[in-house]
XYZ file of C-alpha atoms in Angstrom:
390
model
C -14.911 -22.043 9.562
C -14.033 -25.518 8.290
C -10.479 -27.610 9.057
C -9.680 -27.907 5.254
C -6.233 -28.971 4.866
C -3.721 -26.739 4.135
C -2.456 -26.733 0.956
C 1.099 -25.399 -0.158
C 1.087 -24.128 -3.543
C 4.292 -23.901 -5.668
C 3.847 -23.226 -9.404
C 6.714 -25.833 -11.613
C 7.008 -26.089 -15.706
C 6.989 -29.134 -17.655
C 7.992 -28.851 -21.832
C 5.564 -30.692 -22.984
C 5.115 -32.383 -26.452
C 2.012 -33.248 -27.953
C 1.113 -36.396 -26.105
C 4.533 -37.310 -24.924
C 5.509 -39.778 -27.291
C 8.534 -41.816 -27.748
C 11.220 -40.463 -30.026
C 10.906 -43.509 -32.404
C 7.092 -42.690 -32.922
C 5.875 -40.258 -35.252
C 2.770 -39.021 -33.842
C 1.151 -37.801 -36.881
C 1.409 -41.858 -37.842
C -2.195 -43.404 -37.022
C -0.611 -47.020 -37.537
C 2.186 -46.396 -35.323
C 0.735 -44.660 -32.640
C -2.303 -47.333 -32.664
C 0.337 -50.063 -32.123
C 2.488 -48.420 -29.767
C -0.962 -48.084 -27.378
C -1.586 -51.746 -27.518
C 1.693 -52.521 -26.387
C 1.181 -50.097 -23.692
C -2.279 -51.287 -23.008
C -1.305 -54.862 -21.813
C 1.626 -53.428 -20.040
C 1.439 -55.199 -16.029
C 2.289 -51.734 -14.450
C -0.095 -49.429 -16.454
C -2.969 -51.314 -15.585
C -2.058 -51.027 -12.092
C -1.105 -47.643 -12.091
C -4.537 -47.068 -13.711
C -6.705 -48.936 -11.461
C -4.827 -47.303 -8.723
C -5.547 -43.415 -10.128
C -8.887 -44.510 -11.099
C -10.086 -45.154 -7.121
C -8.229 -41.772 -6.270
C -10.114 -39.853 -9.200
C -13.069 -41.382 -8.023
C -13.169 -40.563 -4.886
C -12.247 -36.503 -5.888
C -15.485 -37.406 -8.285
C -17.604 -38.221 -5.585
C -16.264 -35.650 -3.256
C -16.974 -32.960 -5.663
C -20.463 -34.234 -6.078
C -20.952 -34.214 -2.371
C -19.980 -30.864 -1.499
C -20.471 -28.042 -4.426
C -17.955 -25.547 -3.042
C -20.160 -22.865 -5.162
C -23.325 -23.746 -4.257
C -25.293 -20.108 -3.572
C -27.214 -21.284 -0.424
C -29.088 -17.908 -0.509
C -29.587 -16.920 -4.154
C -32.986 -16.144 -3.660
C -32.906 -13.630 -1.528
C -33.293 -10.299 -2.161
C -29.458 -8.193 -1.722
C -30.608 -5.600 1.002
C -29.786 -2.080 0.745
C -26.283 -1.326 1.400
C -26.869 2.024 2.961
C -28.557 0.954 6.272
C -25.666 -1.352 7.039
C -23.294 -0.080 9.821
C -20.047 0.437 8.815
C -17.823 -3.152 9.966
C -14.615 -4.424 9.279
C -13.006 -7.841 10.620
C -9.724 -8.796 10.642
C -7.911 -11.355 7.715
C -5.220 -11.731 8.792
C -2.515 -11.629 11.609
C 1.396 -11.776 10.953
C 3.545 -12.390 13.869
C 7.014 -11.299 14.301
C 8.486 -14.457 14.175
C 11.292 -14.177 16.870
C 10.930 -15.075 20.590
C 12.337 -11.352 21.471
C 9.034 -9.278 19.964
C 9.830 -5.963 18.557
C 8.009 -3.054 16.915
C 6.414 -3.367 13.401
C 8.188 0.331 12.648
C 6.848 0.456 8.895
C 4.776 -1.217 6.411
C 4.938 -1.505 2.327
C 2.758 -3.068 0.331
C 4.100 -4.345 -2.887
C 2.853 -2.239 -5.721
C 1.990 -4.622 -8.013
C -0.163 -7.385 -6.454
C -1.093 -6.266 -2.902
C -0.634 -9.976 -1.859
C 2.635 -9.115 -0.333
C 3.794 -6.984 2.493
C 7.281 -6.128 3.324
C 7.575 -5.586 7.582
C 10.874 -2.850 8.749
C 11.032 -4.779 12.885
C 13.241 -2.414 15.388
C 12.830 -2.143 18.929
C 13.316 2.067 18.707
C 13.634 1.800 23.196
C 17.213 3.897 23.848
C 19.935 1.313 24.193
C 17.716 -1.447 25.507
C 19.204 -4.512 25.764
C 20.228 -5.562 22.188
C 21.593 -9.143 23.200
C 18.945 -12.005 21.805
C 17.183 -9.273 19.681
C 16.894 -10.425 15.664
C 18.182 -7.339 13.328
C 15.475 -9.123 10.602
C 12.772 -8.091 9.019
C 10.663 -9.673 7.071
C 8.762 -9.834 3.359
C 5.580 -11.218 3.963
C 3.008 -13.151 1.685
C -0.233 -12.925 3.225
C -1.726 -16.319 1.539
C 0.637 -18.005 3.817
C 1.100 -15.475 7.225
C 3.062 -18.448 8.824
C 6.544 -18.273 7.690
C 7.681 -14.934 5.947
C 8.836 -15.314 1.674
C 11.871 -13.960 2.381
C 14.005 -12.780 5.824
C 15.568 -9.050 5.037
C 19.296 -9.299 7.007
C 20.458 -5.382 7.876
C 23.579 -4.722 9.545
C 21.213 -2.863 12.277
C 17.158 -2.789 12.232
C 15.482 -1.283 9.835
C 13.001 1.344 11.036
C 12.228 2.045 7.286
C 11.329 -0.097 4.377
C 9.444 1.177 1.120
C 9.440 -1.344 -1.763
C 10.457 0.602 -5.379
C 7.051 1.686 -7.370
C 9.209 0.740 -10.599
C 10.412 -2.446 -9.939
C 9.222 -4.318 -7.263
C 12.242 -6.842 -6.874
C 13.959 -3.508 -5.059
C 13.982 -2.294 -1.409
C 14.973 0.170 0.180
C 15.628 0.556 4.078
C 16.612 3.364 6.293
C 18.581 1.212 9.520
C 18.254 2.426 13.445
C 22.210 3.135 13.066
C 21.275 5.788 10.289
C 22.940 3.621 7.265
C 20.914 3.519 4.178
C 20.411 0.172 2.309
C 19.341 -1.943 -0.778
C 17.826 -5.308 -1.326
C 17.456 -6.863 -4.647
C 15.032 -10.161 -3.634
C 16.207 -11.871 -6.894
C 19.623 -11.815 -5.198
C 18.488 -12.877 -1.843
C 18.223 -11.262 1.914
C 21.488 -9.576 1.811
C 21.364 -6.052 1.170
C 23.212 -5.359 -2.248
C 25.118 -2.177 -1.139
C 24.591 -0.505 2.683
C 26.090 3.549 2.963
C 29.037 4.116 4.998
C 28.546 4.906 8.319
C 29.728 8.514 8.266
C 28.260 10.088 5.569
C 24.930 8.550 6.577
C 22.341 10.126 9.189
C 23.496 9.683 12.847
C 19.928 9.004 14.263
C 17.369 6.407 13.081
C 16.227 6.825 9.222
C 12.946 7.789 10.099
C 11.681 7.846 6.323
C 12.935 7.103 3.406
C 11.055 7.243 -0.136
C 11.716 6.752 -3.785
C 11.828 9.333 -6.071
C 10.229 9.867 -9.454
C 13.029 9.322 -11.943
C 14.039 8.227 -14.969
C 16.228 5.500 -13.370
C 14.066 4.838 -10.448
C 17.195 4.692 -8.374
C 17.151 7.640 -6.759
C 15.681 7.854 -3.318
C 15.669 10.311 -0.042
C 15.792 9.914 3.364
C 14.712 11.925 6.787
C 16.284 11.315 10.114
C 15.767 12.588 14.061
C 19.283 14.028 13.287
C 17.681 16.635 11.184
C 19.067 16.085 7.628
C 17.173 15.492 4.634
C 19.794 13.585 2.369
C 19.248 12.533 -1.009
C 20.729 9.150 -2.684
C 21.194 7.419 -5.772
C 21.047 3.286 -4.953
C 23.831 2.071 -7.629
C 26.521 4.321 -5.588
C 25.693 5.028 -1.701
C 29.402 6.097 -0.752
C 27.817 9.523 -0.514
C 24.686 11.231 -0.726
C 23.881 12.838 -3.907
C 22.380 16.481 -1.722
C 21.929 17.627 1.362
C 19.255 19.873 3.042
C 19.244 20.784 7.275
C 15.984 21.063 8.516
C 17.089 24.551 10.110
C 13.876 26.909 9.702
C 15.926 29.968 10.529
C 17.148 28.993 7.265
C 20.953 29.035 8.326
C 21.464 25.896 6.892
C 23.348 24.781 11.211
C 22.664 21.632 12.315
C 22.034 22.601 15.854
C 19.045 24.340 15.429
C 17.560 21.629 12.682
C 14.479 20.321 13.622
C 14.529 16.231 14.282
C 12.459 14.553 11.268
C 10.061 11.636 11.798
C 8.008 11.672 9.027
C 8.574 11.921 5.185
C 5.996 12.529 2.644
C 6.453 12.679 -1.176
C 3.740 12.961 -4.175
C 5.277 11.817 -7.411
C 2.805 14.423 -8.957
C 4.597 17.434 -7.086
C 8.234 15.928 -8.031
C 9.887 18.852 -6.710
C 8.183 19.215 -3.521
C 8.373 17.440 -0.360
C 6.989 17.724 3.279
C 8.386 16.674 6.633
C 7.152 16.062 10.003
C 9.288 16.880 12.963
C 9.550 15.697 16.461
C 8.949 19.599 17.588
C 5.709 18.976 15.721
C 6.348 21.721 13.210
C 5.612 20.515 9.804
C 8.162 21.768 6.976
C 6.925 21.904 3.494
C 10.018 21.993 0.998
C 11.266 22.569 -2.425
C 13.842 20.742 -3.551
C 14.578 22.875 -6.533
C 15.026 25.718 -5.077
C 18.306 27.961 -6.356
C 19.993 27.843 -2.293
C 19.240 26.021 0.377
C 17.569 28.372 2.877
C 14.733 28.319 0.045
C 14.239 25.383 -0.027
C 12.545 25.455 2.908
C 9.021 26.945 1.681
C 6.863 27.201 4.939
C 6.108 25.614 8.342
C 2.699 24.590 9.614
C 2.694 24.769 13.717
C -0.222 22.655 15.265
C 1.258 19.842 17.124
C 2.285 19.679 20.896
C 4.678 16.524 19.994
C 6.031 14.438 17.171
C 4.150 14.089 13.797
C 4.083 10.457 13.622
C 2.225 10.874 10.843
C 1.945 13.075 7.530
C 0.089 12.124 3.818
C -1.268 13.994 1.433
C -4.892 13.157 0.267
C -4.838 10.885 -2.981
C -7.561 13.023 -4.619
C -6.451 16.295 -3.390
C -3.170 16.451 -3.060
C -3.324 20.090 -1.795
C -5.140 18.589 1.382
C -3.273 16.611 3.945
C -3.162 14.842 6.816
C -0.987 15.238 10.039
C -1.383 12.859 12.946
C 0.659 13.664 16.920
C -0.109 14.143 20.144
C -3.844 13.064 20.477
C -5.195 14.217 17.350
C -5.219 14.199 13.914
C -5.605 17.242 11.588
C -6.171 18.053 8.079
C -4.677 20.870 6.308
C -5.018 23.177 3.121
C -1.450 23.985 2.037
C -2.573 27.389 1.623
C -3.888 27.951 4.865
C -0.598 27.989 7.044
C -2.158 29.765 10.383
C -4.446 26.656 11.435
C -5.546 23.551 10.219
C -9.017 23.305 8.368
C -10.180 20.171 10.555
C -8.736 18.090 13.603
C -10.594 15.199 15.612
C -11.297 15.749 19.074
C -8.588 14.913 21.577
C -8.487 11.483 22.589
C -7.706 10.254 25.991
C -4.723 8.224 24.433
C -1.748 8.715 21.511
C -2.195 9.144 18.730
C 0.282 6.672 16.387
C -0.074 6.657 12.882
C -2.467 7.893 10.109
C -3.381 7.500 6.583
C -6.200 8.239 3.886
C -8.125 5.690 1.908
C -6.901 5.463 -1.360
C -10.318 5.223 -2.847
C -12.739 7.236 -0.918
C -11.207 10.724 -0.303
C -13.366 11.662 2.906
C -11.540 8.130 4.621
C -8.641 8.382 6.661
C -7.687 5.941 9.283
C -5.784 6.951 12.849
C -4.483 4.253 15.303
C -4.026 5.029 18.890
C -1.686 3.676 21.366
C -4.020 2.154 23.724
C -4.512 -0.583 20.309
C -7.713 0.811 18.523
C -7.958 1.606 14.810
C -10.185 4.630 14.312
C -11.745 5.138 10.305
C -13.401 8.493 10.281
C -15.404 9.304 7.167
C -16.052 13.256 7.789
C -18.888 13.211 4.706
C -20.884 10.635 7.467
C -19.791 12.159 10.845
C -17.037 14.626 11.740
C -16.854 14.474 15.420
C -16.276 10.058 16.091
C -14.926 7.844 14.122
C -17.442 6.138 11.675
C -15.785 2.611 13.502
C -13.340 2.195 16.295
C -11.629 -1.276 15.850
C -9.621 -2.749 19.333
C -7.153 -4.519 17.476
């Protein structure tokens, strides 16, 4: 590691016309322009300036010559086979929440364009802890510089969810830890553009929230611990667009609906949707469905707590993957009895989960004792292929 200095980067236009010229010279003029650069030549303060940029050009000159920054220091040797490495993985980068009061990172979203930027949902989800000098921000990241975030995200209460729109990535939306839906625009700054009232949004913590597949990319749905699934269109959050309760007696009562803390949504299955509950019953839905008991299509039972986590695989979308208690299992959505694979148990939590989005036997687990587990079931189904200790 060297101590380059660091270097802020801003990018700035300048109109530019051929050679700058004055407006009383015509450049195409060879006897003009010829005169006008004597002049200039015998100027006082452009020799200076010259002699001044030429010792600062030359020293970049001879810098440059000193150090080739792209100088192959092992070209000659022969690449060794890839196969017999181990797998490894080391760690780029590290963003800190920048408040003095640290809370949870309670959701990630990478922007879908460049992958350079990260928008951070902070909430400290403890029951009614002490709320006095804690920061209701959250953050969009830009990981070339992890020291100060682009842009600070200012709720009314914390966000617990944040997913940046697939269609235009200047749009964000946020489930709060009050229940209240949200939008930021960050053209328009860190104020959201419209928040939902308070009583026709969820009365728990918006535990997911996901954009839909539209024609207007503005609509967007939302799962809470209060056991609603409710449906919204951005440009007009007074009220949600549908409802669905996650009762699986199909009676439609809110007392017996299941709490939700996971969403998951595959814009190639626009009409279906699957949620993970805190009784750690997953409930796979259809959304078009004629009444609402249908809509609820089936239940998979295999957790002994919350489903923290719940996606389906990017190459098979029929496969997924749940993550709670202390293990993580993958499913056939035809096979509702048992899952086809889970891990062993661990010793600790299990947090969060998620598949690799270009090898489809990669998913990742983290655990709560701070260890990121990548399993690769083509190399070895019963460890992780590489336990990280974050």
């Amino acid at each position: 590691q060297v101590n380059t200095e660091r270097v802020e980067v801003e990018s700035r236009g300048v109109n530019h016309v051929e050679g700058g010229w004055p407006k009383d010279i015509n450049p195409q003029e060879m006897e003009q322009t010829v005169r006008f650069r004597k002049k200039v030549e015998k100027d006082e303060n452009y020799i200076n300036t010259i002699t001044h940029l030429g010792t600062l050009m030359e020293h970049c000159v001879k810098q440059n010559n000193a150090i080739n920054i792209y100088e192959e220091y092992f070209g000659e040797e022969e690449m060794a086979e890839l196969d017999d490495e181990p797998p490894s993985a080391k760690t780029i980068n590290v963003i800190r929440d920048p408040n003095l009061t640290k809370r949870t990172a309670t959701h990630l979203s990478w922007h879908p364009d460049t992958y350079k930027k990260l928008a951070v949902a902070y909430s400290s989800l403890e029951f009614q802890q002490n709320m006095k000098d804690m920061s209701f921000d959250s953050y969009i990241w830009d990981l070339e510089n992890p020291n100060k975030p682009e842009l600070v995200l200012k709720p009314t209460s914390p966000l617990v969810s944040l997913e940046y729109n697939p269609k235009d990535s200047h749009v964000l939306l946020g489930g709060c830890y009050n229940g209240q839906m949200a939008y930021w625009d960050t053209r328009r700054g860190g104020l959201p553009l419209e928040v939902s009232a308070v009583e026709v949004s969820h009365r728990d913590p918006v535990y997911g929230a996901i954009w839909l597949q539209s024609k207007t990319g503005m609509e967007c749905f939302s799962a809470s611990t209060d056991g609603q699934v409710l449906w919204w269109d951005i440009r007009k959050l007074s009220e949600p667009t549908e409802t669905l309760v996650l009762d699986i007696t199909r009676k439609g009562l809110l007392e017996n609906a299941l709490g939700a803390v996971a969403l998951e949504f595959e814009p190639t299955m626009p009409t279906k949707f699957m949620v993970g509950t805190e009784q750690g019953i997953v409930v796979a839905c259809n959304r078009k469905a004629k009444t609402p008991p249908e809509k609820i299509t089936s239940t998979y039972s295999g957790h002994h707590g919350p489903v923290y986590a719940l996606a389906r695989n990017p190459f098979y979308p029929k496969i997924f993957l749940t993550v709670g208690d202390w293990t993580a299992r993958i499913w056939s959505e035809e096979t509702k009895e048992s899952p086809i694979m889970r891990t062993k148990y661990h010793l600790s939590y299990l947090t969060d989960g998620c598949w690799s989005t270009v090898r489809p036997g990669v998913f990742f687990t983290t655990r709560s004792d701070g260890i990121l587990d990548v399993w690769d079931f083509l190399f070895k189904q019963k460890d992780p292929s590489l336990s990280l200790k974050v």
